[in-house]
Each structure stands twice: as structure tokens, then as C-alpha cells.
Coordinates of C-alpha atoms and ligand atoms in Angstrom, one line a residue:
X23 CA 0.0 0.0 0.0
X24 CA 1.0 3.4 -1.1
X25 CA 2.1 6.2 1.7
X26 CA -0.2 9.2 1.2
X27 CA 1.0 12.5 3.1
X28 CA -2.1 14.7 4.5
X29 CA -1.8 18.1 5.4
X30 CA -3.7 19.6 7.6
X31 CA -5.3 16.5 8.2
X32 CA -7.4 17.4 11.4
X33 CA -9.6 20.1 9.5
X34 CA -13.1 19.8 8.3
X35 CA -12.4 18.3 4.7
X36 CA -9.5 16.0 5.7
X37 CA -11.6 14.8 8.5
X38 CA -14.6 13.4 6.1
X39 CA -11.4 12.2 4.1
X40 CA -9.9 10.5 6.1
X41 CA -12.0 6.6 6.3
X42 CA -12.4 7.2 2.1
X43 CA -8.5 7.3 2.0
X44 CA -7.8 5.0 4.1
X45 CA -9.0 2.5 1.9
X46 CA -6.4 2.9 -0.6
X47 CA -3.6 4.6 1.4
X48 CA -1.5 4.4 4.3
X49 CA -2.1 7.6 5.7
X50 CA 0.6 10.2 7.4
X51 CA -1.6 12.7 9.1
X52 CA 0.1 16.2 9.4
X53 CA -1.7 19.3 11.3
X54 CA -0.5 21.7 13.9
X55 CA -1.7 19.4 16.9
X56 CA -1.5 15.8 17.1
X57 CA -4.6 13.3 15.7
X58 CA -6.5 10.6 17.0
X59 CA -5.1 7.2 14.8
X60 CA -7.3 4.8 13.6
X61 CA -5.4 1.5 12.2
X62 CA -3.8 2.3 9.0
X63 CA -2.9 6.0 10.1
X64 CA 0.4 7.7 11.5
X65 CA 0.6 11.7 12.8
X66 CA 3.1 13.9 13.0
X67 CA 2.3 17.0 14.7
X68 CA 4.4 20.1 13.7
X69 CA 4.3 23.1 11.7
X70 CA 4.7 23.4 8.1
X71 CA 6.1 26.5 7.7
X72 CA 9.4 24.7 9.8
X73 CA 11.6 23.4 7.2
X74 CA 12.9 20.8 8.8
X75 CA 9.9 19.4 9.5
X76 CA 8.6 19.4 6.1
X77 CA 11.6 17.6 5.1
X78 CA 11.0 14.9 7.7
X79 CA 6.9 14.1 7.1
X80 CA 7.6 14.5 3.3
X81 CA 10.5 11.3 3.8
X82 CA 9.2 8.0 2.9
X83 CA 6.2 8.8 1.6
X84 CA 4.9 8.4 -1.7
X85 CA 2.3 11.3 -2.3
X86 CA 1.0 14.3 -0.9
X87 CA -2.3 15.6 -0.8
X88 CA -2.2 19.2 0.7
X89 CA -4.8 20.5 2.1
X90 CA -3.2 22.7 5.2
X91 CA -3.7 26.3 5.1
X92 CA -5.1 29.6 6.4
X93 CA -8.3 31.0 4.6
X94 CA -11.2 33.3 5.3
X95 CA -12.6 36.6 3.7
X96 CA -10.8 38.6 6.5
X97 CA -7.6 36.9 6.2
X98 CA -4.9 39.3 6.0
X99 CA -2.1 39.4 3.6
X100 CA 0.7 38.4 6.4
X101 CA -1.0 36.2 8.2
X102 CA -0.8 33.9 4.9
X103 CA 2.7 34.4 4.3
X104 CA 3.6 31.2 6.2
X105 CA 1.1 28.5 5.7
X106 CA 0.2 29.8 2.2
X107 CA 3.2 30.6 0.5
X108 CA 6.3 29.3 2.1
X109 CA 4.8 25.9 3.5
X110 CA 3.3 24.7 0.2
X111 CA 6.9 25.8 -1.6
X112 CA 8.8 23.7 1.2
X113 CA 6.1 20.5 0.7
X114 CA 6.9 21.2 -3.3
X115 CA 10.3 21.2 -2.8
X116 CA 11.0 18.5 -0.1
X117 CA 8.6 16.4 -2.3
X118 CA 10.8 16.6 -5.5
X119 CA 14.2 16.3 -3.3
X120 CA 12.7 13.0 -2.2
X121 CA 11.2 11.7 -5.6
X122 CA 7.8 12.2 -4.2
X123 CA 5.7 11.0 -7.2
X124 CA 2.2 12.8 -6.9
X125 CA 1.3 15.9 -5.4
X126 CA -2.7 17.1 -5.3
X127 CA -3.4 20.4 -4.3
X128 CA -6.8 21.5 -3.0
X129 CA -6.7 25.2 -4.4
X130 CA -10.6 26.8 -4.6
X131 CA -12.8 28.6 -6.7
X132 CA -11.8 31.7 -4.6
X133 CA -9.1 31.8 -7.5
X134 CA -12.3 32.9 -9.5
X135 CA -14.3 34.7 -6.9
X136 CA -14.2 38.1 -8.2
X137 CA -16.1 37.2 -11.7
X138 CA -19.8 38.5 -11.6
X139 CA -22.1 35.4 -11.5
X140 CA -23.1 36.3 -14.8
X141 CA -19.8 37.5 -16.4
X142 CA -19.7 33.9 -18.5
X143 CA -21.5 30.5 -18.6
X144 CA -18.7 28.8 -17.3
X145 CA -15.6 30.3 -16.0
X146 CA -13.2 27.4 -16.1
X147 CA -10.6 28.9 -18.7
X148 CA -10.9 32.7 -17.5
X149 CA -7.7 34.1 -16.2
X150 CA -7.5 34.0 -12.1
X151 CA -9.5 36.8 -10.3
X152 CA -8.8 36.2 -7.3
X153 CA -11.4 37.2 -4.4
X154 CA -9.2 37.9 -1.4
X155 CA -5.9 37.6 0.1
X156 CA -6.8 33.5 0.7
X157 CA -7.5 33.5 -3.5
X158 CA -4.4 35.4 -3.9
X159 CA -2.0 32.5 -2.3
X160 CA -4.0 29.8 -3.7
X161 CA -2.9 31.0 -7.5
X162 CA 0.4 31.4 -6.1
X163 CA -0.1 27.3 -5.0
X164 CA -1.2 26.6 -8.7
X165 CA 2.0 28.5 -10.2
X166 CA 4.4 26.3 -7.9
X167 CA 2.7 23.1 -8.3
X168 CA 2.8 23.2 -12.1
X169 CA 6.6 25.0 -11.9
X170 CA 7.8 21.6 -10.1
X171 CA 5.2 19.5 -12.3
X172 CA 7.5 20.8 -15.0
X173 CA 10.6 20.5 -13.0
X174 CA 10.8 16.8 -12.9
X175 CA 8.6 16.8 -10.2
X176 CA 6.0 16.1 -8.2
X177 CA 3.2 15.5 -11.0
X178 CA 0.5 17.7 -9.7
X179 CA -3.4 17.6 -9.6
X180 CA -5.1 20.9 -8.4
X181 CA -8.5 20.5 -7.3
X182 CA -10.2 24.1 -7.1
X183 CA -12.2 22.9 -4.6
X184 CA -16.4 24.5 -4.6
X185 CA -18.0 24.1 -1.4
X186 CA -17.5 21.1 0.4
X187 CA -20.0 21.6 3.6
X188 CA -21.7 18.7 4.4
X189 CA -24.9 20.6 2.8
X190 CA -25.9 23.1 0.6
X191 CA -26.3 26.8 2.3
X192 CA -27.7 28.6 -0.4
X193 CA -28.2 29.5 -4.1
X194 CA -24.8 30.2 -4.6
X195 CA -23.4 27.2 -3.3
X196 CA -25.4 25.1 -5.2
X197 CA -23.2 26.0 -8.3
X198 CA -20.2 24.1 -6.2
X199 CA -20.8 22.0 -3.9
X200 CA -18.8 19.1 -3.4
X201 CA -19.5 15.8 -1.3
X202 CA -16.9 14.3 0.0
X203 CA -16.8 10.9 -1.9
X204 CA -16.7 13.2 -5.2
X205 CA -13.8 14.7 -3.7
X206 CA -11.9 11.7 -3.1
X207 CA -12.6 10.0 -6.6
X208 CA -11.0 13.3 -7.8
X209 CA -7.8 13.3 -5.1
X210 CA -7.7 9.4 -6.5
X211 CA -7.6 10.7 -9.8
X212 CA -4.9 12.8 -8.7
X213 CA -3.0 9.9 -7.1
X214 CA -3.6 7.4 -9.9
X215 CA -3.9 8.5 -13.3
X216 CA -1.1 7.7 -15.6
X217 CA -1.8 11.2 -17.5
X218 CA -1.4 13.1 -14.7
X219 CA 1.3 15.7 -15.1
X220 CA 0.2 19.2 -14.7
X221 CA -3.4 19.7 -14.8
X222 CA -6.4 21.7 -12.9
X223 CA -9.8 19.9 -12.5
X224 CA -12.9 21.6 -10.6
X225 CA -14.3 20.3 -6.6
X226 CA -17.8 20.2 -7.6
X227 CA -20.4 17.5 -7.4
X228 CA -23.1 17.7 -10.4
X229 CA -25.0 20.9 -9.8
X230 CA -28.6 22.4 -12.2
X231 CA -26.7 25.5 -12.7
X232 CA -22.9 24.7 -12.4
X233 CA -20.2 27.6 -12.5
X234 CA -17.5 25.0 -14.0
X235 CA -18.0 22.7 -16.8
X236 CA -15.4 20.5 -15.2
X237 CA -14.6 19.0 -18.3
X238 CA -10.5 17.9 -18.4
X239 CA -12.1 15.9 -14.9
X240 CA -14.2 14.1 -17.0
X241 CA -11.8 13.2 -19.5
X242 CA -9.7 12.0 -16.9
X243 CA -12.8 9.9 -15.9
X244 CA -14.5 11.6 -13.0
X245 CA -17.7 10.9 -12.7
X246 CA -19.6 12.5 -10.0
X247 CA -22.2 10.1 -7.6
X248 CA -24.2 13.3 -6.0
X249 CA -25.9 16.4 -6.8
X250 CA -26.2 19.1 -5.0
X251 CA -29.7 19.7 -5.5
X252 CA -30.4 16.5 -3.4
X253 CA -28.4 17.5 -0.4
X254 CA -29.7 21.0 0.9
X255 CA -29.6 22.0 3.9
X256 CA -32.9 22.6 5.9
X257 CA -31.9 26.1 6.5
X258 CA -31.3 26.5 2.3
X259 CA -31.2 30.0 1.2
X260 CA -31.9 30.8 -2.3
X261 CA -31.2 33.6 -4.3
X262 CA -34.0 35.9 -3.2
X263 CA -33.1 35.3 0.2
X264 CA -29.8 36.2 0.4
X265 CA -28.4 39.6 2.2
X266 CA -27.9 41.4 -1.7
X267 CA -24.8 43.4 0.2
X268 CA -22.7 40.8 2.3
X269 CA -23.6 37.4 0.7
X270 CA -21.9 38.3 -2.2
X271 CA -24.8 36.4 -3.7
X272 CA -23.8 38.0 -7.5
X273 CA -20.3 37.1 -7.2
X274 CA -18.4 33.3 -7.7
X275 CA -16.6 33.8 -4.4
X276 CA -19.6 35.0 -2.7
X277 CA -19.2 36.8 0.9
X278 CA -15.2 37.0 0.0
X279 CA -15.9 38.9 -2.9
X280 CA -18.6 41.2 -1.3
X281 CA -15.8 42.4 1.5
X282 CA -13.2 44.9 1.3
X283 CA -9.7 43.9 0.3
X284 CA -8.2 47.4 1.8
X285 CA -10.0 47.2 5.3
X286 CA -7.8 43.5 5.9
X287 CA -4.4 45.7 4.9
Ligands
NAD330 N1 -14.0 23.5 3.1 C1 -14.3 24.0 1.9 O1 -15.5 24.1 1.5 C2 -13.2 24.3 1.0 C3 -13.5 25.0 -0.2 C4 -12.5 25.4 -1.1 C5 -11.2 25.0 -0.8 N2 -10.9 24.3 0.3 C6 -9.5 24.0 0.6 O2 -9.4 22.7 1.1 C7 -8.4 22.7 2.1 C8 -9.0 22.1 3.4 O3 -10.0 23.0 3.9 P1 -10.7 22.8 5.3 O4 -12.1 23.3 5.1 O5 -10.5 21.4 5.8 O6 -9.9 23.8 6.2 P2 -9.7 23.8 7.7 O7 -9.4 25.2 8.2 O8 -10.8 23.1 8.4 O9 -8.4 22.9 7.9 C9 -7.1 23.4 7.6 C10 -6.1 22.7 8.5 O10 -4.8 23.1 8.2 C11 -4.1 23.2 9.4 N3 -2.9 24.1 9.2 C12 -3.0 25.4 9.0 N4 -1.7 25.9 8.9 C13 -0.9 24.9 9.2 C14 0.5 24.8 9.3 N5 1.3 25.9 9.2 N6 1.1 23.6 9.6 C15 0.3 22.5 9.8 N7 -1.1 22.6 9.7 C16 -1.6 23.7 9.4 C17 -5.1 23.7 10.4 O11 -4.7 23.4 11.8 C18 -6.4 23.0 10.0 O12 -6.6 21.8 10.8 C19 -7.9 24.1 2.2 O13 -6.7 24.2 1.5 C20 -9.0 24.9 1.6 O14 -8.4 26.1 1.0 C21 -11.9 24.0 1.2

């Protein structure tokens, strides 16, 4: 069985992860506190923007999946200067020095929060418009995963992950939600696809009104199980219902686009 890194591991998606991967993976669980094991798991507890401990959870394994980082509409600029930047360049880095195979990133549609909801039908080839500081360091992610993808090293995935609640909120959400065995036939894709070199794929379950067309995924043979219409949440907003000013309901990227950039300077 393969050994399959997890960052961040103790947070809400590599949580609902964790009994879908174990399946297929011997996990290394990484976060900034120590994990509960089940059989089949290890932890490491430590802080990934310490080089030296990169290099030592990155040894021995054979892929990474990296979910670890800060995010948030009010996230400043500094405060994702560690986790954001310099961690995932240390897990890139540390991952080719060791001949890590495969490295899938879970970037978000925050890279594409800015658009106006109506600004295209789908917006899976527009240039990045980022929605916040958060949406800013997940480009940056993209740039250094296909930079080392290109390098020799790590073959990467990025997942721009929607929405992966364990409902639907609201109208918005709809467009991108993700459940969490969709996810991780997409971070398997990532693991195990021959053609995998340098490639961006969409988080999102089937949707009625999707932002993403998702279509590389599918060539690569994702095929989503769920829907997000079937899975909302009994406090489901939709459009109409939405605060017009801070639910960023017109936007991809939704309250993160609706706040100010300059009042988190
Ligand atoms: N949850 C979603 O709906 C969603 C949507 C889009 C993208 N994503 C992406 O998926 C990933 C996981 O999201 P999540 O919702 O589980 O986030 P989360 O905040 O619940 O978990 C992130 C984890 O990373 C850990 N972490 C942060 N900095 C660290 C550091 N320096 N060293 C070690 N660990 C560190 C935190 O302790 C936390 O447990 C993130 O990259 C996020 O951007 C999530």
C-alpha cells in the first residue's frame, strides 16, 4: 500500500477524508496538533512552515495531498505568508528532493471569486480573479505546483475545490458543492492517473446551474455520484433570500468577494 501524506489533516475536509482514503492509502496525518489514529494511520504534529519538518513528514512517503492552510474573507495578507506561501513551496520542494511521485493540491474557486455570477457560462478557462488575500495565495499554490510539475517533479493535480459543507447553504453554493466521496474519486484521480502531469480539474459535485463545466475531470474519468440539488440543507437560502450586500450572492466567491480587500491591509 501506497504512503499518502495529509496536510492539515485534522480540519473539516481532511476529516470526512480520512475513512475514504484509508481504503487505498497508508495515511501520514500532518496538522499543527497531534490526531486521533485509527489502524492504517500515522501523525506527526508540527508546523509546516518549519523546514525541517517538512523535510521529515515529506521522507518516505509516496504522495502528498495538501490541504493545510489559512483561509477566510478577513484573512490578511501576512497572516498567509507562512502557511500559504512558504509551506506549500517547502512541501513542493521537499517532495521533489525525495522523488515524491504525486502531489494534489486543494486550491478553490476563490481563484475565480471576483467574476460577476453572470460575467460567462462557465468560467473554467478565465484568467485567475482572485477574491481575497486567501484567493491570492492559492494562485500562487497553482503557479508552484505546475513550476515543479514541469521541473521533474511532483506530478500535480489541483482540485479548485467549490464548497465542500456537508450541505448546501444557499443558491450560490449550489453551483459548487462538493461531497466528500466526489472529492476523493477526484484526489484518487490525482494519485492514480497515468496522464497526470500538470493539470487543474474543478471540486464540484453535479449541480442544475454549475459555475464550472469541469470537463478535463471528465476526460480524466471523473464521474460525479451526487448532486447538490439533493443535499440542501434545511436552512437552504436561495437567491431571493440572500443579504444582496454581504452574501456576495452575484459574485463566484460570494461573501469573500462582497468584503473589502483594503480594510484587511
Ligand atoms: N471546506 C471547503 O468548503 C473548501 C472550499 C474550497 C477549498 N478548500 C480547501 O481545502 C483545504 C482544506 O479545507 P478545510 O475546510 O478542511 O480547512 P480547515 O481550516 O478546516 O483545515 C485546515 C487545517 O490546516 C491546518 N494548518 C494550517 N496551517 C498549518 C501549518 N502551518 N502547519 C500545519 N497545519 C496547518 C489547520 O490546523 C487546520 O486543521 C484548504 O486548502 C482549503 O483552502 C476547502
Amino acid at each position: 500500500m501506497k504512503t499518502l501524506l495529509v496536510t492539515g489533516a485534522a480540519g473539516l475536509v481532511g476529516t470526512a477524508l480520512r475513512p475514504l482514503l484509508r481504503e487505498h492509502y497508508r495515511l501520514r496525518l500532518v496538522d499543527l496538533q497531534a490526531i486521533a489514529l485509527q489502524e492504517g494511520e500515522e501523525t506527526m504534529a508540527g508546523d509546516l512552515c518549519d523546514s525541517a519538518f517538512v523535510q521529515k513528514a515529506v521522507a518516505g512517503v509516496d504522495a502528498v495531498l495538501h490541504l493545510a492552510c489559512v483561509h477566510g474573507p478577513a484573512a490578511r495578507f501576512e497572516s498567509t505568508l507562512g502557511p500559504n506561501y512558504q509551506a506549500t513551496l517547502q512541501l513542493l520542494e521537499a517532495s521533489h528532493r525525495h522523488g515524491v511521485q504525486r502531489f494534489v493540491f486543494a486550491s478553490s474557486h476563490h481563484v475565480l471569486g471576483q467574476y460577476p455570477a453572470d460575467a460567462a457560462e462557465f468560467f473554467d478557462s478565465l484568467p485567475p480573479a482572485p477574491d481575497s488575500y486567501y484567493g491570492m495565495s492559492k494562485v500562487f499554490g497553482e503557479a508552484a505546483c505546475a513550476s515543479y510539475a514541469l521541473r521533474g517533479g511532483p506530478a500535480a493535480l489541483v482540485i479548485r475545490i467549490g464548497n465542500a459543507d456537508a450541505q448546501v447553504g444557499d443558491a450560490r453554493r449550489l453551483r459548487i458543492w462538493v461531497s466528500i466521496r466526489d472529492l476523493a474519486q477526484l484526489i484518487r484521480i490525482g494519485l492514480e492517473h497515468p496522464e497526470v502531469v500538470n493539470e487543474i480539474v474543478y471540486g464540484v459535485s453535479e449541480s442544475p446551474r454549475p459555475f464550472f463545466a469541469n470537463l478535463r475531470a471528465r476526460e480524466l474519468g471523473y464521474r460525479p455520484q451526487d448532486n447538490a440539488a439533493d443535499f440542501l440543507a434545511s436552512g437552504y437560502l436561495d437567491h431571493d433570500a440572500m443579504d444582496p450586500k454581504t452574501s456576495g450572492r452575484d459574485h463566484v466567491g460570494g461573501a469573500y468577494a462582497a468584503a473589502s480587500l483594503a480594510s484587511v491591509l
